[in-house]
Amino acid sequence: AATRAEIFGHVAAANPEFAVDRPESWGCLSSKTYGLPQQQAFFSPELLANRQRPRVLAALRAALGTDRFLVSHDRFCTYRPTAEHPEWRTRENLHLD
């Protein structure tokens, strides 16, 4: 909940007409950036802490079979539902690191 609040607070600060509880306002977000914020990087205590949570680290240990790994963070993505707005679709070959 804290992460969602932080992300949507940042989105609303950059897009004053946006309100998470008003889907009709979601059209103000750019589809050209594939759900990424306009700035190149966004760091915050909550988002950075997510990469260090015990369950995330346990999943990485299980998947990688080691305790030796490095986590990083630089941005977040916000995807809007596309059933009623196909123009909001993300390009087919988009990847997230």
mmCIF file of N, CA and C in Angstrom:
data_model
loop_
_atom_site.group_PDB
_atom_site.id
_atom_site.type_symbol
_atom_site.label_atom_id
_atom_site.label_comp_id
_atom_site.label_asym_id
_atom_site.label_seq_id
_atom_site.Cartn_x
_atom_site.Cartn_y
_atom_site.Cartn_z
ATOM 1 N N ALA A 1 0.820 -1.198 0.000
ATOM 2 C CA ALA A 1 0.000 0.000 0.000
ATOM 3 C C ALA A 1 0.865 1.264 0.000
ATOM 4 N N ALA A 2 1.949 1.226 0.773
ATOM 5 C CA ALA A 2 2.829 2.401 0.834
ATOM 6 C C ALA A 2 3.500 2.653 -0.506
ATOM 7 N N THR A 3 3.870 1.585 -1.198
ATOM 8 C CA THR A 3 4.510 1.746 -2.510
ATOM 9 C C THR A 3 3.527 2.328 -3.518
ATOM 10 N N ARG A 4 2.313 1.801 -3.539
ATOM 11 C CA ARG A 4 1.292 2.344 -4.449
ATOM 12 C C ARG A 4 1.046 3.818 -4.167
ATOM 13 N N ALA A 5 0.925 4.175 -2.895
ATOM 14 C CA ALA A 5 0.682 5.567 -2.526
ATOM 15 C C ALA A 5 1.838 6.451 -2.994
ATOM 16 N N GLU A 6 3.049 5.969 -2.842
ATOM 17 C CA GLU A 6 4.211 6.756 -3.263
ATOM 18 C C GLU A 6 4.239 6.937 -4.786
ATOM 19 N N ILE A 7 3.996 5.864 -5.518
ATOM 20 C CA ILE A 7 4.001 5.948 -6.978
ATOM 21 C C ILE A 7 2.894 6.871 -7.467
ATOM 22 N N PHE A 8 1.669 6.658 -7.005
ATOM 23 C CA PHE A 8 0.563 7.482 -7.488
ATOM 24 C C PHE A 8 0.685 8.921 -7.025
ATOM 25 N N GLY A 9 1.296 9.152 -5.880
ATOM 26 C CA GLY A 9 1.560 10.521 -5.449
ATOM 27 C C GLY A 9 2.525 11.216 -6.381
ATOM 28 N N HIS A 10 3.559 10.490 -6.813
ATOM 29 C CA HIS A 10 4.521 11.049 -7.763
ATOM 30 C C HIS A 10 3.859 11.314 -9.121
ATOM 31 N N VAL A 11 3.049 10.364 -9.585
ATOM 32 C CA VAL A 11 2.344 10.534 -10.861
ATOM 33 C C VAL A 11 1.416 11.750 -10.792
ATOM 34 N N ALA A 12 0.683 11.900 -9.691
ATOM 35 C CA ALA A 12 -0.243 13.032 -9.546
ATOM 36 C C ALA A 12 0.506 14.360 -9.462
ATOM 37 N N ALA A 13 1.670 14.372 -8.817
ATOM 38 C CA ALA A 13 2.450 15.613 -8.734
ATOM 39 C C ALA A 13 2.935 16.051 -10.110
ATOM 40 N N ALA A 14 3.272 15.098 -10.971
ATOM 41 C CA ALA A 14 3.746 15.415 -12.320
ATOM 42 C C ALA A 14 2.598 15.671 -13.292
ATOM 43 N N ASN A 15 1.389 15.183 -12.951
ATOM 44 C CA ASN A 15 0.208 15.316 -13.812
ATOM 45 C C ASN A 15 -0.965 15.750 -12.936
ATOM 46 N N PRO A 16 -1.109 17.048 -12.666
ATOM 47 C CA PRO A 16 -2.128 17.522 -11.724
ATOM 48 C C PRO A 16 -3.556 17.093 -12.062
ATOM 49 N N GLU A 17 -3.825 16.807 -13.322
ATOM 50 C CA GLU A 17 -5.185 16.395 -13.695
ATOM 51 C C GLU A 17 -5.455 14.912 -13.414
ATOM 52 N N PHE A 18 -4.418 14.158 -13.041
ATOM 53 C CA PHE A 18 -4.550 12.728 -12.747
ATOM 54 C C PHE A 18 -5.064 12.507 -11.328
ATOM 55 N N ALA A 19 -5.976 11.545 -11.194
ATOM 56 C CA ALA A 19 -6.436 11.083 -9.879
ATOM 57 C C ALA A 19 -6.658 9.581 -9.979
ATOM 58 N N VAL A 20 -5.995 8.822 -9.140
ATOM 59 C CA VAL A 20 -6.060 7.363 -9.215
ATOM 60 C C VAL A 20 -7.489 6.846 -9.067
ATOM 61 N N ASP A 21 -8.316 7.546 -8.308
ATOM 62 C CA ASP A 21 -9.694 7.108 -8.087
ATOM 63 C C ASP A 21 -10.671 7.614 -9.160
ATOM 64 N N ARG A 22 -10.148 8.272 -10.200
ATOM 65 C CA ARG A 22 -10.993 8.749 -11.307
ATOM 66 C C ARG A 22 -10.435 8.218 -12.631
ATOM 67 N N PRO A 23 -10.850 7.018 -13.042
ATOM 68 C CA PRO A 23 -10.315 6.440 -14.281
ATOM 69 C C PRO A 23 -10.449 7.354 -15.498
ATOM 70 N N GLU A 24 -11.437 8.227 -15.494
ATOM 71 C CA GLU A 24 -11.579 9.143 -16.633
ATOM 72 C C GLU A 24 -10.406 10.109 -16.731
ATOM 73 N N SER A 25 -9.630 10.252 -15.672
ATOM 74 C CA SER A 25 -8.463 11.152 -15.697
ATOM 75 C C SER A 25 -7.194 10.453 -16.179
ATOM 76 N N TRP A 26 -7.221 9.146 -16.326
ATOM 77 C CA TRP A 26 -6.014 8.403 -16.673
ATOM 78 C C TRP A 26 -5.511 8.694 -18.084
ATOM 79 N N GLY A 27 -6.352 9.255 -18.926
ATOM 80 C CA GLY A 27 -5.952 9.587 -20.286
ATOM 81 C C GLY A 27 -4.891 10.678 -20.352
ATOM 82 N N CYS A 28 -4.695 11.408 -19.268
ATOM 83 C CA CYS A 28 -3.690 12.478 -19.269
ATOM 84 C C CYS A 28 -2.264 11.926 -19.235
ATOM 85 N N LEU A 29 -2.104 10.649 -18.902
ATOM 86 C CA LEU A 29 -0.770 10.047 -18.853
ATOM 87 C C LEU A 29 -0.306 9.712 -20.261
ATOM 88 N N SER A 30 0.948 9.889 -20.537
ATOM 89 C CA SER A 30 1.476 9.665 -21.872
ATOM 90 C C SER A 30 1.614 8.176 -22.174
ATOM 91 N N SER A 31 1.110 7.759 -23.326
ATOM 92 C CA SER A 31 1.323 6.388 -23.788
ATOM 93 C C SER A 31 2.660 6.252 -24.493
ATOM 94 N N LYS A 32 3.291 7.371 -24.783
ATOM 95 C CA LYS A 32 4.559 7.340 -25.506
ATOM 96 C C LYS A 32 5.718 6.878 -24.641
ATOM 97 N N THR A 33 5.552 6.920 -23.322
ATOM 98 C CA THR A 33 6.645 6.521 -22.430
ATOM 99 C C THR A 33 6.424 5.126 -21.846
ATOM 100 N N TYR A 34 5.422 4.389 -22.332
ATOM 101 C CA TYR A 34 5.188 3.000 -21.925
ATOM 102 C C TYR A 34 5.015 2.838 -20.422
ATOM 103 N N GLY A 35 4.368 3.772 -19.781
ATOM 104 C CA GLY A 35 4.119 3.675 -18.358
ATOM 105 C C GLY A 35 5.250 4.165 -17.480
ATOM 106 N N LEU A 36 6.332 4.631 -18.085
ATOM 107 C CA LEU A 36 7.467 5.137 -17.316
ATOM 108 C C LEU A 36 7.277 6.611 -17.011
ATOM 109 N N PRO A 37 7.773 7.063 -15.858
ATOM 110 C CA PRO A 37 7.699 8.500 -15.586
ATOM 111 C C PRO A 37 8.586 9.269 -16.562
ATOM 112 N N GLN A 38 8.312 10.530 -16.730
ATOM 113 C CA GLN A 38 9.061 11.355 -17.680
ATOM 114 C C GLN A 38 10.533 11.502 -17.295
ATOM 115 N N GLN A 39 10.821 11.601 -16.003
ATOM 116 C CA GLN A 39 12.208 11.778 -15.596
ATOM 117 C C GLN A 39 12.979 10.468 -15.756
ATOM 118 N N GLN A 40 14.289 10.567 -15.900
ATOM 119 C CA GLN A 40 15.119 9.395 -16.163
ATOM 120 C C GLN A 40 15.202 8.430 -14.994
ATOM 121 N N ALA A 41 15.141 8.913 -13.773
ATOM 122 C CA ALA A 41 15.213 8.026 -12.614
ATOM 123 C C ALA A 41 14.350 8.592 -11.496
ATOM 124 N N PHE A 42 13.825 7.702 -10.686
ATOM 125 C CA PHE A 42 13.018 8.106 -9.537
ATOM 126 C C PHE A 42 13.411 7.220 -8.367
ATOM 127 N N PHE A 43 14.054 7.798 -7.379
ATOM 128 C CA PHE A 43 14.484 7.069 -6.194
ATOM 129 C C PHE A 43 13.705 7.574 -4.995
ATOM 130 N N SER A 44 13.286 6.667 -4.155
ATOM 131 C CA SER A 44 12.589 7.032 -2.931
ATOM 132 C C SER A 44 12.867 5.951 -1.896
ATOM 133 N N PRO A 45 12.743 6.276 -0.624
ATOM 134 C CA PRO A 45 12.997 5.271 0.409
ATOM 135 C C PRO A 45 12.138 4.015 0.251
ATOM 136 N N GLU A 46 10.857 4.185 -0.049
ATOM 137 C CA GLU A 46 9.961 3.028 -0.158
ATOM 138 C C GLU A 46 10.327 2.142 -1.346
ATOM 139 N N LEU A 47 10.542 2.748 -2.503
ATOM 140 C CA LEU A 47 10.881 1.941 -3.679
ATOM 141 C C LEU A 47 12.220 1.240 -3.520
ATOM 142 N N LEU A 48 13.184 1.905 -2.933
ATOM 143 C CA LEU A 48 14.487 1.272 -2.708
ATOM 144 C C LEU A 48 14.379 0.158 -1.675
ATOM 145 N N ALA A 49 13.568 0.349 -0.645
ATOM 146 C CA ALA A 49 13.392 -0.688 0.383
ATOM 147 C C ALA A 49 12.747 -1.946 -0.185
ATOM 148 N N ASN A 50 11.901 -1.787 -1.208
ATOM 149 C CA ASN A 50 11.245 -2.956 -1.804
ATOM 150 C C ASN A 50 12.261 -3.979 -2.306
ATOM 151 N N ARG A 51 13.365 -3.514 -2.837
ATOM 152 C CA ARG A 51 14.384 -4.423 -3.373
ATOM 153 C C ARG A 51 15.173 -5.137 -2.283
ATOM 154 N N GLN A 52 14.975 -4.743 -1.047
ATOM 155 C CA GLN A 52 15.727 -5.338 0.062
ATOM 156 C C GLN A 52 14.826 -6.089 1.036
ATOM 157 N N ARG A 53 13.577 -6.237 0.717
ATOM 158 C CA ARG A 53 12.650 -6.927 1.613
ATOM 159 C C ARG A 53 13.037 -8.412 1.715
ATOM 160 N N PRO A 54 12.902 -9.005 2.891
ATOM 161 C CA PRO A 54 13.316 -10.397 3.085
ATOM 162 C C PRO A 54 12.702 -11.385 2.099
ATOM 163 N N ARG A 55 11.432 -11.230 1.754
ATOM 164 C CA ARG A 55 10.810 -12.182 0.817
ATOM 165 C C ARG A 55 11.353 -12.009 -0.599
ATOM 166 N N VAL A 56 11.689 -10.780 -0.994
ATOM 167 C CA VAL A 56 12.298 -10.565 -2.310
ATOM 168 C C VAL A 56 13.676 -11.219 -2.344
ATOM 169 N N LEU A 57 14.454 -11.019 -1.301
ATOM 170 C CA LEU A 57 15.788 -11.622 -1.239
ATOM 171 C C LEU A 57 15.695 -13.140 -1.205
ATOM 172 N N ALA A 58 14.720 -13.692 -0.506
ATOM 173 C CA ALA A 58 14.536 -15.142 -0.473
ATOM 174 C C ALA A 58 14.195 -15.674 -1.863
ATOM 175 N N ALA A 59 13.366 -14.945 -2.600
ATOM 176 C CA ALA A 59 13.024 -15.367 -3.965
ATOM 177 C C ALA A 59 14.254 -15.329 -4.872
ATOM 178 N N LEU A 60 15.071 -14.295 -4.730
ATOM 179 C CA LEU A 60 16.300 -14.221 -5.527
ATOM 180 C C LEU A 60 17.251 -15.362 -5.173
ATOM 181 N N ARG A 61 17.396 -15.661 -3.880
ATOM 182 C CA ARG A 61 18.251 -16.778 -3.457
ATOM 183 C C ARG A 61 17.761 -18.088 -4.076
ATOM 184 N N ALA A 62 16.447 -18.300 -4.035
ATOM 185 C CA ALA A 62 15.876 -19.531 -4.587
ATOM 186 C C ALA A 62 16.066 -19.616 -6.100
ATOM 187 N N ALA A 63 15.857 -18.505 -6.794
ATOM 188 C CA ALA A 63 15.967 -18.505 -8.255
ATOM 189 C C ALA A 63 17.411 -18.601 -8.731
ATOM 190 N N LEU A 64 18.310 -17.921 -8.019
ATOM 191 C CA LEU A 64 19.704 -17.850 -8.467
ATOM 192 C C LEU A 64 20.607 -18.883 -7.804
ATOM 193 N N GLY A 65 20.138 -19.449 -6.701
ATOM 194 C CA GLY A 65 20.931 -20.448 -6.007
ATOM 195 C C GLY A 65 22.167 -19.889 -5.318
ATOM 196 N N THR A 66 22.136 -18.624 -4.957
ATOM 197 C CA THR A 66 23.280 -17.990 -4.313
ATOM 198 C C THR A 66 22.821 -16.834 -3.443
ATOM 199 N N ASP A 67 23.682 -16.449 -2.506
ATOM 200 C CA ASP A 67 23.443 -15.250 -1.714
ATOM 201 C C ASP A 67 24.183 -14.057 -2.292
ATOM 202 N N ARG A 68 24.910 -14.264 -3.379
ATOM 203 C CA ARG A 68 25.724 -13.210 -3.971
ATOM 204 C C ARG A 68 25.003 -12.620 -5.186
ATOM 205 N N PHE A 69 24.361 -11.504 -4.971
ATOM 206 C CA PHE A 69 23.686 -10.798 -6.052
ATOM 207 C C PHE A 69 23.594 -9.324 -5.684
ATOM 208 N N LEU A 70 23.356 -8.527 -6.675
ATOM 209 C CA LEU A 70 23.245 -7.089 -6.501
ATOM 210 C C LEU A 70 21.895 -6.657 -7.061
ATOM 211 N N VAL A 71 21.142 -5.909 -6.284
ATOM 212 C CA VAL A 71 19.861 -5.402 -6.759
ATOM 213 C C VAL A 71 19.988 -3.919 -7.056
ATOM 214 N N SER A 72 19.170 -3.432 -7.970
ATOM 215 C CA SER A 72 19.178 -2.016 -8.314
ATOM 216 C C SER A 72 17.752 -1.558 -8.592
ATOM 217 N N HIS A 73 17.615 -0.279 -8.767
ATOM 218 C CA HIS A 73 16.307 0.311 -9.058
ATOM 219 C C HIS A 73 16.546 1.652 -9.739
ATOM 220 N N ASP A 74 15.716 2.006 -10.703
ATOM 221 C CA ASP A 74 15.816 3.353 -11.240
ATOM 222 C C ASP A 74 14.465 3.989 -11.554
ATOM 223 N N ARG A 75 13.446 3.204 -11.874
ATOM 224 C CA ARG A 75 12.140 3.778 -12.186
ATOM 225 C C ARG A 75 11.035 2.798 -11.845
ATOM 226 N N PHE A 76 9.818 3.213 -12.116
ATOM 227 C CA PHE A 76 8.645 2.355 -11.978
ATOM 228 C C PHE A 76 7.812 2.509 -13.237
ATOM 229 N N CYS A 77 6.860 1.617 -13.439
ATOM 230 C CA CYS A 77 5.937 1.701 -14.574
ATOM 231 C C CYS A 77 4.513 1.716 -14.052
ATOM 232 N N THR A 78 3.669 2.451 -14.727
ATOM 233 C CA THR A 78 2.235 2.422 -14.440
ATOM 234 C C THR A 78 1.525 2.047 -15.737
ATOM 235 N N TYR A 79 0.835 0.932 -15.722
ATOM 236 C CA TYR A 79 0.092 0.473 -16.889
ATOM 237 C C TYR A 79 -1.392 0.663 -16.644
ATOM 238 N N ARG A 80 -2.071 1.198 -17.645
ATOM 239 C CA ARG A 80 -3.505 1.428 -17.547
ATOM 240 C C ARG A 80 -4.233 0.297 -18.266
ATOM 241 N N PRO A 81 -5.486 -0.011 -17.878
ATOM 242 C CA PRO A 81 -6.234 -1.078 -18.547
ATOM 243 C C PRO A 81 -6.541 -0.690 -19.992
ATOM 244 N N THR A 82 -6.338 -1.635 -20.893
ATOM 245 C CA THR A 82 -6.466 -1.330 -22.321
ATOM 246 C C THR A 82 -7.735 -1.874 -22.976
ATOM 247 N N ALA A 83 -8.579 -2.571 -22.242
ATOM 248 C CA ALA A 83 -9.779 -3.144 -22.846
ATOM 249 C C ALA A 83 -10.639 -2.066 -23.510
ATOM 250 N N GLU A 84 -10.813 -0.945 -22.844
ATOM 251 C CA GLU A 84 -11.634 0.146 -23.398
ATOM 252 C C GLU A 84 -10.795 1.196 -24.112
ATOM 253 N N HIS A 85 -9.476 1.124 -23.955
ATOM 254 C CA HIS A 85 -8.581 2.105 -24.569
ATOM 255 C C HIS A 85 -7.391 1.392 -25.207
ATOM 256 N N PRO A 86 -7.585 0.783 -26.369
ATOM 257 C CA PRO A 86 -6.480 0.054 -27.003
ATOM 258 C C PRO A 86 -5.283 0.948 -27.324
ATOM 259 N N GLU A 87 -5.494 2.242 -27.417
ATOM 260 C CA GLU A 87 -4.373 3.154 -27.684
ATOM 261 C C GLU A 87 -3.397 3.220 -26.508
ATOM 262 N N TRP A 88 -3.775 2.696 -25.355
ATOM 263 C CA TRP A 88 -2.893 2.664 -24.192
ATOM 264 C C TRP A 88 -1.998 1.424 -24.182
ATOM 265 N N ARG A 89 -2.170 0.544 -25.159
ATOM 266 C CA ARG A 89 -1.370 -0.689 -25.176
ATOM 267 C C ARG A 89 0.119 -0.376 -25.242
ATOM 268 N N THR A 90 0.882 -1.257 -24.640
ATOM 269 C CA THR A 90 2.340 -1.175 -24.657
ATOM 270 C C THR A 90 2.836 -1.890 -25.905
ATOM 271 N N ARG A 91 3.896 -1.388 -26.492
ATOM 272 C CA ARG A 91 4.423 -2.042 -27.700
ATOM 273 C C ARG A 91 4.786 -3.489 -27.381
ATOM 274 N N GLU A 92 4.771 -4.319 -28.382
ATOM 275 C CA GLU A 92 4.952 -5.759 -28.228
ATOM 276 C C GLU A 92 6.317 -6.157 -27.690
ATOM 277 N N ASN A 93 7.357 -5.464 -28.041
ATOM 278 C CA ASN A 93 8.700 -5.918 -27.642
ATOM 279 C C ASN A 93 9.270 -5.140 -26.460
ATOM 280 N N LEU A 94 8.419 -4.498 -25.687
ATOM 281 C CA LEU A 94 8.889 -3.784 -24.505
ATOM 282 C C LEU A 94 9.420 -4.772 -23.483
ATOM 283 N N HIS A 95 10.532 -4.474 -22.875
ATOM 284 C CA HIS A 95 11.059 -5.326 -21.807
ATOM 285 C C HIS A 95 11.340 -4.477 -20.579
ATOM 286 N N LEU A 96 11.262 -5.104 -19.448
ATOM 287 C CA LEU A 96 11.560 -4.454 -18.173
ATOM 288 C C LEU A 96 12.736 -5.169 -17.546
ATOM 289 N N ASP A 97 13.737 -4.415 -17.141
ATOM 290 C CA ASP A 97 14.910 -5.018 -16.510
ATOM 291 C C ASP A 97 14.705 -5.152 -15.029
#
